[in-house]
Short mmCIF file of C-alpha atoms in Angstrom, two decimals:
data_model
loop_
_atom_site.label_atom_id
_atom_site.label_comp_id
_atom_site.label_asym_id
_atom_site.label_seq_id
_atom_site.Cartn_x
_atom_site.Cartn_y
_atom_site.Cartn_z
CA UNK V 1 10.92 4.53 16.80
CA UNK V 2 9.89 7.76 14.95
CA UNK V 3 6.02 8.68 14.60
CA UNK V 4 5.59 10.53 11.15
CA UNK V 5 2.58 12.08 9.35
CA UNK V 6 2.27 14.04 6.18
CA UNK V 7 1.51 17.83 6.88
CA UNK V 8 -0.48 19.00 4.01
CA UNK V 9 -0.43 23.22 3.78
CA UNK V 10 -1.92 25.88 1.24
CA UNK V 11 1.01 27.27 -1.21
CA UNK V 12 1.00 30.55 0.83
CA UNK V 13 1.42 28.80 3.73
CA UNK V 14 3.77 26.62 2.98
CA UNK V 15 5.88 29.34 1.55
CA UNK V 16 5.56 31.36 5.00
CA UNK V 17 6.67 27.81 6.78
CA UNK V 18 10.02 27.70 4.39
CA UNK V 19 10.84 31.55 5.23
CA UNK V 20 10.21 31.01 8.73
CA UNK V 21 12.35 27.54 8.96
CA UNK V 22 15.22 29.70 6.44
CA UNK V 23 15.41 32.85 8.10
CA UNK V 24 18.26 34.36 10.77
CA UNK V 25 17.32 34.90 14.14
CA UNK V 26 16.42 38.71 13.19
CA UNK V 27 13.16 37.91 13.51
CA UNK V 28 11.24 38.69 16.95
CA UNK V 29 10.10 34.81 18.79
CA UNK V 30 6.40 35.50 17.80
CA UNK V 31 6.80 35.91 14.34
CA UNK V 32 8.82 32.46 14.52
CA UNK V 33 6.34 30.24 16.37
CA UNK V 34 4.50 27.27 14.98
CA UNK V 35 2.17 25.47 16.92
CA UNK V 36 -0.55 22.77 16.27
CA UNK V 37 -3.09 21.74 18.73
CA UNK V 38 -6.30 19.53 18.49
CA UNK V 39 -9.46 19.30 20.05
CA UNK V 40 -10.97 16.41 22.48
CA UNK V 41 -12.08 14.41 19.39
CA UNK V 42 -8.55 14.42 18.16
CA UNK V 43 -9.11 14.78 14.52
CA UNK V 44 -9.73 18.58 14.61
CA UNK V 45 -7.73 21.57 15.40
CA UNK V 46 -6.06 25.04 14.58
CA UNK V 47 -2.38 25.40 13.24
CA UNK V 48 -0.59 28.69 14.31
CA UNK V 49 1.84 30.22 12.47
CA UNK V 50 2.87 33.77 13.69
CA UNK V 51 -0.44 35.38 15.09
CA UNK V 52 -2.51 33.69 12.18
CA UNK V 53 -4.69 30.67 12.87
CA UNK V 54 -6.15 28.26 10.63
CA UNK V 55 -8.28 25.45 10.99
CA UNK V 56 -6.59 21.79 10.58
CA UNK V 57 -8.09 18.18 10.57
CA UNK V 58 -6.23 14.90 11.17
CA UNK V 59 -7.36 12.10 8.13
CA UNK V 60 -6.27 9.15 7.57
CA UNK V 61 -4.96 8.00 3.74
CA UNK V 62 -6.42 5.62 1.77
CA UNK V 63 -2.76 3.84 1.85
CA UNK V 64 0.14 3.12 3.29
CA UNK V 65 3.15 5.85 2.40
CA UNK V 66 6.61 4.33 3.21
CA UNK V 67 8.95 7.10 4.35
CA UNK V 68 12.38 6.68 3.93
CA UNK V 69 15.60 8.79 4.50
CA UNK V 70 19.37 9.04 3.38
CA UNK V 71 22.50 9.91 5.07
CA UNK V 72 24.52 9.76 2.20
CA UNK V 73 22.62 10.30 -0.51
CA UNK V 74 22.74 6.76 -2.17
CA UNK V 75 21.27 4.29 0.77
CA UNK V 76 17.96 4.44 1.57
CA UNK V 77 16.83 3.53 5.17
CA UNK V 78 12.80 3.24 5.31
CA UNK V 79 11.93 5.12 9.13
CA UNK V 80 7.88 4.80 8.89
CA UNK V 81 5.02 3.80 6.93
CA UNK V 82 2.49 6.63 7.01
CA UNK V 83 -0.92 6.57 7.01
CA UNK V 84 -2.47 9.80 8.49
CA UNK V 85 -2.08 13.44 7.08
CA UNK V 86 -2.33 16.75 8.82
CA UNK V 87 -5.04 19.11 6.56
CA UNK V 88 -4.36 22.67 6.96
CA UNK V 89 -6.85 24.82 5.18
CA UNK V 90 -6.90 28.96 4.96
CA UNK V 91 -10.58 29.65 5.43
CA UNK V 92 -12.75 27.60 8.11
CA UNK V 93 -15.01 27.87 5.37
CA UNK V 94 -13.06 24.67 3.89
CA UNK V 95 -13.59 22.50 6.44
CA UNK V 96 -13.87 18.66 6.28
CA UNK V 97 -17.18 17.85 7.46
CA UNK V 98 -17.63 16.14 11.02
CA UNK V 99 -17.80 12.39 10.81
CA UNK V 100 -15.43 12.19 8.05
CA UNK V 101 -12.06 10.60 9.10
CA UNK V 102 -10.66 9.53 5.74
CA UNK V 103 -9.10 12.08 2.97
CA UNK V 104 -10.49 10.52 -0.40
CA UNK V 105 -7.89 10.72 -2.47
CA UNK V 106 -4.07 10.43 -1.86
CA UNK V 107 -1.16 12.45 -2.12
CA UNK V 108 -0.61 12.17 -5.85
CA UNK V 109 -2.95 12.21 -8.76
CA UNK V 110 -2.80 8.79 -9.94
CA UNK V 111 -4.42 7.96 -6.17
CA UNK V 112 -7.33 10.62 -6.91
CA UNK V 113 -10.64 8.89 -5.44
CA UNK V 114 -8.11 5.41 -4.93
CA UNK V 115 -10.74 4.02 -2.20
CA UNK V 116 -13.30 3.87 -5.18
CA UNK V 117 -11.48 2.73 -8.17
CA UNK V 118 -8.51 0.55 -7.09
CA UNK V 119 -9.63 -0.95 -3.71
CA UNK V 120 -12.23 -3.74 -4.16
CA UNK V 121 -15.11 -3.54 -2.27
CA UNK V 122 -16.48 -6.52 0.34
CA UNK V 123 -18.90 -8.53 -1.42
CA UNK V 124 -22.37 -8.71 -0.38
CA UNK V 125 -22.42 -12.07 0.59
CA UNK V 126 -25.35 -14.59 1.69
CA UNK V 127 -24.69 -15.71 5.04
CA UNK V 128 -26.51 -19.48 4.86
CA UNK V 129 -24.72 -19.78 0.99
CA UNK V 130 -21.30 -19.30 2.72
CA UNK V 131 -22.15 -21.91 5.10
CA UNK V 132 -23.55 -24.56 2.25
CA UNK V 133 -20.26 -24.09 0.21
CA UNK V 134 -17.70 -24.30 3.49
CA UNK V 135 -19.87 -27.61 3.87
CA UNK V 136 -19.53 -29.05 0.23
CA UNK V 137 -16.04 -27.86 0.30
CA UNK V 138 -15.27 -29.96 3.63
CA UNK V 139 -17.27 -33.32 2.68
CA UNK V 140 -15.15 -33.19 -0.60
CA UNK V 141 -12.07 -32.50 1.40
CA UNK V 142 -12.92 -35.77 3.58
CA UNK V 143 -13.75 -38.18 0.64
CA UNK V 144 -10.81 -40.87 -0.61
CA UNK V 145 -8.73 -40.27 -3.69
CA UNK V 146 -9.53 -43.30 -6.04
CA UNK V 147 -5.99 -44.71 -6.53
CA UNK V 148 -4.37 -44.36 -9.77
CA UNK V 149 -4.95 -47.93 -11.82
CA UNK V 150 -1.16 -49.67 -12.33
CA UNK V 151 -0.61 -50.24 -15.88
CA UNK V 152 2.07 -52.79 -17.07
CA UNK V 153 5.01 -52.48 -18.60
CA UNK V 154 5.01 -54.28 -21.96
CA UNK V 155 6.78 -54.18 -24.60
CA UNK V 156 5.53 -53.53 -28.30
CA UNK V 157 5.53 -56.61 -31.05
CA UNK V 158 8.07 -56.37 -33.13
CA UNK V 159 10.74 -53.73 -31.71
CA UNK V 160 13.93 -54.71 -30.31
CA UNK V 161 13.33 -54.89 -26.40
CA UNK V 162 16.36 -54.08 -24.82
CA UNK V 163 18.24 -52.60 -27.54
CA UNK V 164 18.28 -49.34 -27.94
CA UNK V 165 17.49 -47.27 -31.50
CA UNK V 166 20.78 -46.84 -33.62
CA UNK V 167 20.93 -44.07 -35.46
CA UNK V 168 22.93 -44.01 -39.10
CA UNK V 169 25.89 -42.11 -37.84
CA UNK V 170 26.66 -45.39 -35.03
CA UNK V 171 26.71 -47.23 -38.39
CA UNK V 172 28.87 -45.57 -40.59
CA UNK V 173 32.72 -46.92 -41.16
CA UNK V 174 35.19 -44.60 -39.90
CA UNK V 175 38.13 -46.88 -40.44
CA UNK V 176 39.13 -45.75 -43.99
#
């Protein structure tokens, strides 16, 4: 099974990361390393790319992401659903401040501040209310069903009982 998580980079970084993935192997081995590594709390840590260093958090997405890849370019196979992103920022000035372990918004703008406008939030609730209702909703559970009364079948005065309706085509004289 294949762990995935969404590795979210500055433009200039992310450019550096293409060149460095794109490139010939004219480069020397330090100006090709990348390396990622996290504290004891496991949510922060430093991305290394080259000899640069920047600061990188671990939050988790107000959703689910499916991931899904092709190997011929018309059937989609889904691999993961993903629900954690890697935060890479270029100054340490940008941090995410401690305690926080959930990235507000998602990855594209119409899931800007989802948590607060499309999640519903738990209702504040009345413990000893609940437990009146559950009880109403129980004793009306356990009461009978009156039985439906059985009404009989008559006929009206004055219609043909048993025959059915003709219609004026079943009377007309085809035999011309």
């Amino acid at each position: 099974m294949e762990e995935q998580f969404i590795l979210r980079v500055p433009p200039s970084l992310a450019g550096r990361i293409e060149d460095l993935l794109n490139s010939e192997n004219s480069a020397s081995s330090e100006d090709k390393s990348l390396d990622l590594s996290f504290s004891e709390d496991g949510r922060s840590g430093t991305f290394s790319i080259g000899g640069d260093r920047f600061p990188a958090s671990l939050l988790n997405l107000p959703g689910v992401v499916e991931s899904y890849k092709t190997y011929d370019d018309s059937v989609l196979i889904k691999t993961a659903d993903v629900g954690q992103m890697i935060m890479v920022r270029e100054n340490e000035g940008d941090s995410v401040p401690p305690g926080v372990v959930e990235y507000r918004h998602g990855l594209t703008p119409p899931m800007r501040d989802a948590r607060r406008r499309k999640f519903r939030r738990e209702p504040d609730l009345n413990p000893e209310v609940v437990r009146r209702v559950e009880k109403d909703l129980l004793e009306e559970g356990k009461r009978v069903a009156p039985t439906p009364s059985v009404k009989p079948d008559v006929s009206e005065v004055g219609t043909n009982a048993g025959e059915p309706e003709r219609s004026d085509s079943e009377e007309s004289d085809y035999s011309i």
